[in-house]
Amino acid sequence: MLSIKNLKASIEDGTQILKGINLEVKPGEVHAIMGPNGSGKSTLSKVIAGHPAYTVNEGSVTLDGKDLLSMEICDRANSGLFISTQYPTEIPGVNNVEFLQMALNSKRAYQGLEPLADADFKKLCEEKMAMLEMDDRYRDRGVNDGFSGGEKKRNEILQMAILDPKVSFLDETDSGLDIDALRIVAHGINQIMSPEKAVILVTHYQRLLDYIKPTYVHVLRHGKIILSSGPELALKLEEQGYDWIEEN
Ligand code: ADP
Ligand code: MG
């Protein structure tokens, strides 16, 4: 479904951050990406999303066979890609729920569907907010405006629940969450997940993977995936760190 081949990308001064990433994500799979700080995990998500700070030097990224890298950012999202960033952006003055409604309806328009009626959207939104145990306070505030770190992460998963993407790339969604919030958010992700969808989780900790069982665990270091294995790898990393892995 999501196919990343030999992806190399650099920043403005020419420094290469991604040095040939290969990743094949099939429907129904959960991929965990781990690795030391500064390895390129967030950069990978931003390059897939189309962040203008990065130049793709080589390689390809396709979603259901469509070339994502040649698409506008909004069309990548409309085609079923969702990125939850490590540091969600605050957009004061833009109402959280209206933002969600417009985002969903623009995706529906792209798919040739009618916009969801206000009442239907309200129902959908209430259902998803209940699933994530979010109270009404979040409804009328600006997008992430003044939200705590954990509230922003929960709001990102609300966006995911409403937009119902095919492939979600969640960058350190567990950071900043207290123990109860972690459980609620993980439960929400599991509810959204289905055999037709896939999730890529960037995390430093096994605790998220106790709730969301990965199909594969990858280690990204120095811009490359240096090891891929099953869920047991996350446990080994938690015990032994990254230094035992040989890079080639
Ligand atoms: P990770 O998410 O794995 O911790 P990042 O992808 O955020 O790592 O960063 C990888 C490396 O690339 C880091 O050394 C970071 O400082 C650098 N980097 C990423 N984006 C930029 C940018 N826009 N400008 C300068 N350096 C960047
Ligand atoms: Mg990061």
Short mmCIF file of C-alpha atoms and ligand atoms in Angstrom, two decimals:
data_model
loop_
_atom_site.label_atom_id
_atom_site.label_comp_id
_atom_site.label_asym_id
_atom_site.label_seq_id
_atom_site.Cartn_x
_atom_site.Cartn_y
_atom_site.Cartn_z
CA MET A 1 0.00 0.00 0.00
CA LEU A 2 2.71 2.46 1.02
CA SER A 3 5.94 1.75 -0.76
CA ILE A 4 9.13 3.67 0.02
CA LYS A 5 12.10 2.83 -2.18
CA ASN A 6 15.68 4.04 -1.73
CA LEU A 7 14.44 7.40 -0.43
CA LYS A 8 17.18 9.99 -0.07
CA ALA A 9 16.45 13.53 1.05
CA SER A 10 18.46 16.53 2.12
CA ILE A 11 18.02 19.90 3.81
CA GLU A 12 18.72 23.31 2.31
CA ASP A 13 22.48 23.31 2.97
CA GLY A 14 22.78 20.02 1.07
CA THR A 15 23.22 17.78 4.12
CA GLN A 16 21.65 14.43 3.41
CA ILE A 17 19.36 13.32 6.25
CA LEU A 18 17.66 10.31 4.66
CA LYS A 19 20.21 8.02 3.07
CA GLY A 20 18.21 5.39 1.27
CA ILE A 21 15.09 4.34 3.16
CA ASN A 22 13.22 1.22 2.05
CA LEU A 23 9.89 0.35 3.62
CA GLU A 24 6.95 -1.68 2.33
CA VAL A 25 3.71 -1.28 4.27
CA LYS A 26 0.81 -3.58 3.46
CA PRO A 27 -2.84 -3.32 4.50
CA GLY A 28 -3.48 -4.47 8.06
CA GLU A 29 0.12 -3.94 9.17
CA VAL A 30 1.48 -1.89 12.04
CA HIS A 31 5.10 -0.81 11.64
CA ALA A 32 6.99 0.58 14.61
CA ILE A 33 10.01 2.74 13.85
CA MET A 34 12.48 3.20 16.67
CA GLY A 35 15.95 4.69 16.78
CA PRO A 36 18.12 7.24 18.58
CA ASN A 37 17.30 10.97 18.52
CA GLY A 38 18.41 12.69 15.35
CA SER A 39 18.22 9.56 13.19
CA GLY A 40 15.76 10.93 10.66
CA LYS A 41 12.45 9.50 11.88
CA SER A 42 10.57 12.81 11.88
CA THR A 43 12.30 13.81 8.65
CA LEU A 44 10.93 10.66 7.02
CA SER A 45 7.38 11.66 7.98
CA LYS A 46 7.89 15.22 6.74
CA VAL A 47 9.38 14.13 3.43
CA ILE A 48 6.43 11.78 2.83
CA ALA A 49 4.07 14.63 3.71
CA GLY A 50 5.83 17.05 1.36
CA HIS A 51 7.41 19.49 3.83
CA PRO A 52 9.14 22.24 1.80
CA ALA A 53 12.31 22.21 3.96
CA TYR A 54 13.43 18.93 2.35
CA THR A 55 14.56 18.04 -1.14
CA VAL A 56 14.15 14.50 -2.38
CA ASN A 57 17.38 13.52 -4.13
CA GLU A 58 16.53 9.98 -5.08
CA GLY A 59 13.96 7.24 -4.66
CA SER A 60 10.19 6.99 -4.66
CA VAL A 61 7.17 6.95 -2.37
CA THR A 62 3.91 5.51 -3.67
CA LEU A 63 0.50 5.04 -2.09
CA ASP A 64 -1.62 2.41 -3.83
CA GLY A 65 0.74 2.75 -6.77
CA LYS A 66 0.29 6.54 -7.05
CA ASP A 67 3.42 8.67 -6.93
CA LEU A 68 3.02 10.67 -3.70
CA LEU A 69 6.12 12.80 -4.19
CA SER A 70 4.72 14.51 -7.29
CA MET A 71 1.43 15.36 -5.54
CA GLU A 72 0.40 18.54 -3.74
CA ILE A 73 0.46 18.17 0.03
CA CYS A 74 -3.34 18.37 0.31
CA ASP A 75 -3.78 15.68 -2.35
CA ARG A 76 -1.46 13.36 -0.45
CA ALA A 77 -3.84 13.75 2.48
CA ASN A 78 -6.90 13.46 0.26
CA SER A 79 -5.50 10.21 -1.13
CA GLY A 80 -5.47 8.67 2.34
CA LEU A 81 -2.21 9.70 3.98
CA PHE A 82 -2.25 11.07 7.51
CA ILE A 83 0.70 12.43 9.44
CA SER A 84 0.61 13.19 13.13
CA THR A 85 3.61 15.37 13.81
CA GLN A 86 5.92 15.15 16.80
CA TYR A 87 5.15 18.78 17.65
CA PRO A 88 1.57 19.56 16.54
CA THR A 89 1.06 23.10 15.32
CA GLU A 90 -1.16 25.56 17.17
CA ILE A 91 -3.54 27.50 14.92
CA PRO A 92 -5.18 30.15 17.11
CA GLY A 93 -8.38 31.61 15.69
CA VAL A 94 -9.25 28.49 13.69
CA ASN A 95 -12.00 26.59 15.44
CA ASN A 96 -10.99 23.00 16.13
CA VAL A 97 -14.22 21.35 15.03
CA GLU A 98 -14.82 23.59 12.00
CA PHE A 99 -11.28 22.78 10.90
CA LEU A 100 -12.04 19.06 11.13
CA GLN A 101 -15.29 19.46 9.21
CA MET A 102 -13.62 21.41 6.41
CA ALA A 103 -10.76 18.92 6.21
CA LEU A 104 -13.16 15.99 6.02
CA ASN A 105 -15.37 17.65 3.43
CA SER A 106 -12.45 18.60 1.22
CA LYS A 107 -11.32 14.97 1.33
CA ARG A 108 -14.86 13.88 0.44
CA ALA A 109 -14.95 16.35 -2.46
CA TYR A 110 -11.67 14.89 -3.76
CA GLN A 111 -13.31 11.46 -3.64
CA GLY A 112 -16.37 12.77 -5.50
CA LEU A 113 -18.62 12.58 -2.43
CA GLU A 114 -21.14 15.14 -1.17
CA PRO A 115 -20.12 17.12 1.93
CA LEU A 116 -21.32 15.62 5.18
CA ALA A 117 -24.36 17.52 6.50
CA ASP A 118 -23.75 19.53 9.68
CA ALA A 119 -25.90 17.22 11.80
CA ASP A 120 -24.13 14.12 10.50
CA PHE A 121 -20.73 15.65 11.07
CA LYS A 122 -21.72 16.66 14.60
CA LYS A 123 -22.76 13.08 15.32
CA LEU A 124 -19.53 11.68 13.88
CA CYS A 125 -17.46 14.15 15.85
CA GLU A 126 -19.29 13.43 19.10
CA GLU A 127 -18.79 9.71 18.60
CA LYS A 128 -15.05 10.06 17.99
CA MET A 129 -14.58 12.51 20.85
CA ALA A 130 -16.37 10.09 23.16
CA MET A 131 -14.09 7.27 21.97
CA LEU A 132 -11.08 9.38 22.91
CA GLU A 133 -12.72 10.58 26.13
CA MET A 134 -12.38 14.22 25.04
CA ASP A 135 -14.82 16.62 26.60
CA ASP A 136 -16.63 19.50 24.92
CA ARG A 137 -13.98 22.04 25.91
CA TYR A 138 -11.90 20.98 22.91
CA ARG A 139 -14.69 21.66 20.49
CA ASP A 140 -14.72 25.42 20.44
CA ARG A 141 -11.08 26.19 21.04
CA GLY A 142 -8.58 27.06 18.33
CA VAL A 143 -6.76 24.09 16.80
CA ASN A 144 -4.32 22.95 19.52
CA ASP A 145 -4.43 26.50 20.88
CA GLY A 146 -2.99 26.39 24.38
CA PHE A 147 -3.45 22.62 24.53
CA SER A 148 -1.03 20.71 26.75
CA GLY A 149 1.38 18.32 25.02
CA GLY A 150 -0.85 15.36 25.80
CA GLU A 151 -4.02 17.19 24.71
CA LYS A 152 -2.42 17.97 21.36
CA LYS A 153 -1.54 14.32 20.86
CA ARG A 154 -5.10 13.29 21.65
CA ASN A 155 -6.41 15.96 19.27
CA GLU A 156 -4.18 14.54 16.52
CA ILE A 157 -5.81 11.15 16.99
CA LEU A 158 -9.23 12.85 16.81
CA GLN A 159 -8.18 14.21 13.40
CA MET A 160 -7.11 10.71 12.39
CA ALA A 161 -10.43 9.25 13.58
CA ILE A 162 -12.45 11.81 11.61
CA LEU A 163 -10.40 11.71 8.41
CA ASP A 164 -10.21 7.90 8.43
CA PRO A 165 -6.92 7.65 6.49
CA LYS A 166 -5.54 4.55 4.82
CA VAL A 167 -2.00 5.05 6.05
CA SER A 168 -1.19 6.93 9.23
CA PHE A 169 2.30 7.98 10.27
CA LEU A 170 2.21 8.80 13.97
CA ASP A 171 5.34 10.53 15.23
CA GLU A 172 5.88 10.02 18.97
CA THR A 173 2.16 10.09 19.67
CA ASP A 174 2.88 8.60 23.09
CA SER A 175 5.18 11.38 24.25
CA GLY A 176 3.56 13.69 26.77
CA LEU A 177 0.69 11.31 27.49
CA ASP A 178 -0.02 10.25 31.05
CA ILE A 179 -0.74 6.57 31.71
CA ASP A 180 -4.51 6.86 31.32
CA ALA A 181 -4.26 9.03 28.22
CA LEU A 182 -1.81 6.57 26.66
CA ARG A 183 -4.29 3.75 27.13
CA ILE A 184 -7.18 5.82 25.72
CA VAL A 185 -5.20 7.02 22.70
CA ALA A 186 -3.84 3.53 21.97
CA HIS A 187 -7.36 2.13 22.23
CA GLY A 188 -8.53 4.84 19.80
CA ILE A 189 -5.80 3.94 17.29
CA ASN A 190 -6.75 0.26 17.54
CA GLN A 191 -10.41 1.16 16.93
CA ILE A 192 -9.54 3.20 13.82
CA MET A 193 -7.22 0.48 12.50
CA SER A 194 -8.72 -2.16 10.17
CA PRO A 195 -7.47 -4.85 7.75
CA GLU A 196 -7.61 -2.26 4.94
CA LYS A 197 -5.47 0.28 6.77
CA ALA A 198 -1.93 0.58 8.05
CA VAL A 199 -0.17 2.49 10.78
CA ILE A 200 3.45 3.52 11.14
CA LEU A 201 4.32 4.39 14.74
CA VAL A 202 7.45 6.23 15.74
CA THR A 203 8.12 5.56 19.39
CA HIS A 204 10.96 5.31 21.90
CA TYR A 205 9.12 3.06 24.28
CA GLN A 206 7.76 -0.44 24.49
CA ARG A 207 4.78 0.75 26.57
CA LEU A 208 2.85 1.99 23.49
CA LEU A 209 3.57 -1.34 21.80
CA ASP A 210 2.04 -3.16 24.78
CA TYR A 211 -1.27 -1.71 23.57
CA ILE A 212 -0.72 -1.58 19.81
CA LYS A 213 0.97 -4.75 18.65
CA PRO A 214 3.36 -4.07 15.78
CA THR A 215 3.72 -6.43 12.84
CA TYR A 216 7.30 -5.23 12.34
CA VAL A 217 9.77 -3.18 14.33
CA HIS A 218 12.44 -1.21 12.46
CA VAL A 219 15.49 0.61 13.70
CA LEU A 220 16.31 3.82 11.88
CA ARG A 221 19.76 5.22 12.47
CA HIS A 222 21.86 7.76 10.56
CA GLY A 223 19.16 8.05 7.90
CA LYS A 224 18.84 4.33 7.15
CA ILE A 225 16.81 1.41 8.39
CA ILE A 226 19.55 -0.78 9.82
CA LEU A 227 17.44 -3.58 11.27
CA SER A 228 13.88 -4.91 10.85
CA SER A 229 12.32 -7.67 12.89
CA GLY A 230 9.19 -8.74 14.75
CA PRO A 231 7.69 -7.22 17.92
CA GLU A 232 10.30 -8.93 20.12
CA LEU A 233 12.90 -6.48 18.80
CA ALA A 234 11.30 -3.61 20.73
CA LEU A 235 11.79 -5.51 23.98
CA LYS A 236 15.42 -6.20 23.18
CA LEU A 237 16.00 -2.52 22.33
CA GLU A 238 14.45 -1.45 25.61
CA GLU A 239 16.87 -3.71 27.47
CA GLN A 240 20.00 -3.24 25.41
CA GLY A 241 19.72 0.07 23.55
CA TYR A 242 20.96 0.47 20.00
CA ASP A 243 24.71 0.05 20.22
CA TRP A 244 24.76 -3.71 19.67
CA ILE A 245 23.30 -3.30 16.16
CA GLU A 246 25.89 -3.31 13.43
CA GLU A 247 25.49 -0.79 10.67
CA ASN A 248 26.58 -1.53 7.18
P1 ADP B 1 14.48 12.05 14.80
O1 ADP B 1 13.04 12.35 14.57
O2 ADP B 1 14.90 10.67 14.41
O3 ADP B 1 14.91 12.35 16.21
P2 ADP B 1 14.91 14.16 12.88
O4 ADP B 1 14.35 13.57 11.63
O5 ADP B 1 14.09 15.18 13.57
O6 ADP B 1 15.36 13.01 13.87
O7 ADP B 1 16.30 14.84 12.53
C1 ADP B 1 17.38 14.14 11.89
C2 ADP B 1 18.57 15.05 11.75
O8 ADP B 1 18.32 16.01 10.75
C3 ADP B 1 18.89 15.85 13.00
O9 ADP B 1 20.28 15.98 13.11
C4 ADP B 1 18.23 17.20 12.74
O10 ADP B 1 18.86 18.23 13.43
C5 ADP B 1 18.41 17.34 11.23
N1 ADP B 1 17.34 18.12 10.59
C6 ADP B 1 16.10 17.69 10.32
N2 ADP B 1 15.37 18.66 9.73
C7 ADP B 1 16.18 19.74 9.63
C8 ADP B 1 16.01 21.05 9.10
N3 ADP B 1 14.85 21.43 8.55
N4 ADP B 1 17.07 21.89 9.17
C9 ADP B 1 18.25 21.48 9.70
N5 ADP B 1 18.46 20.26 10.20
C10 ADP B 1 17.45 19.38 10.18
MG MG B 2 11.58 13.02 15.78
#
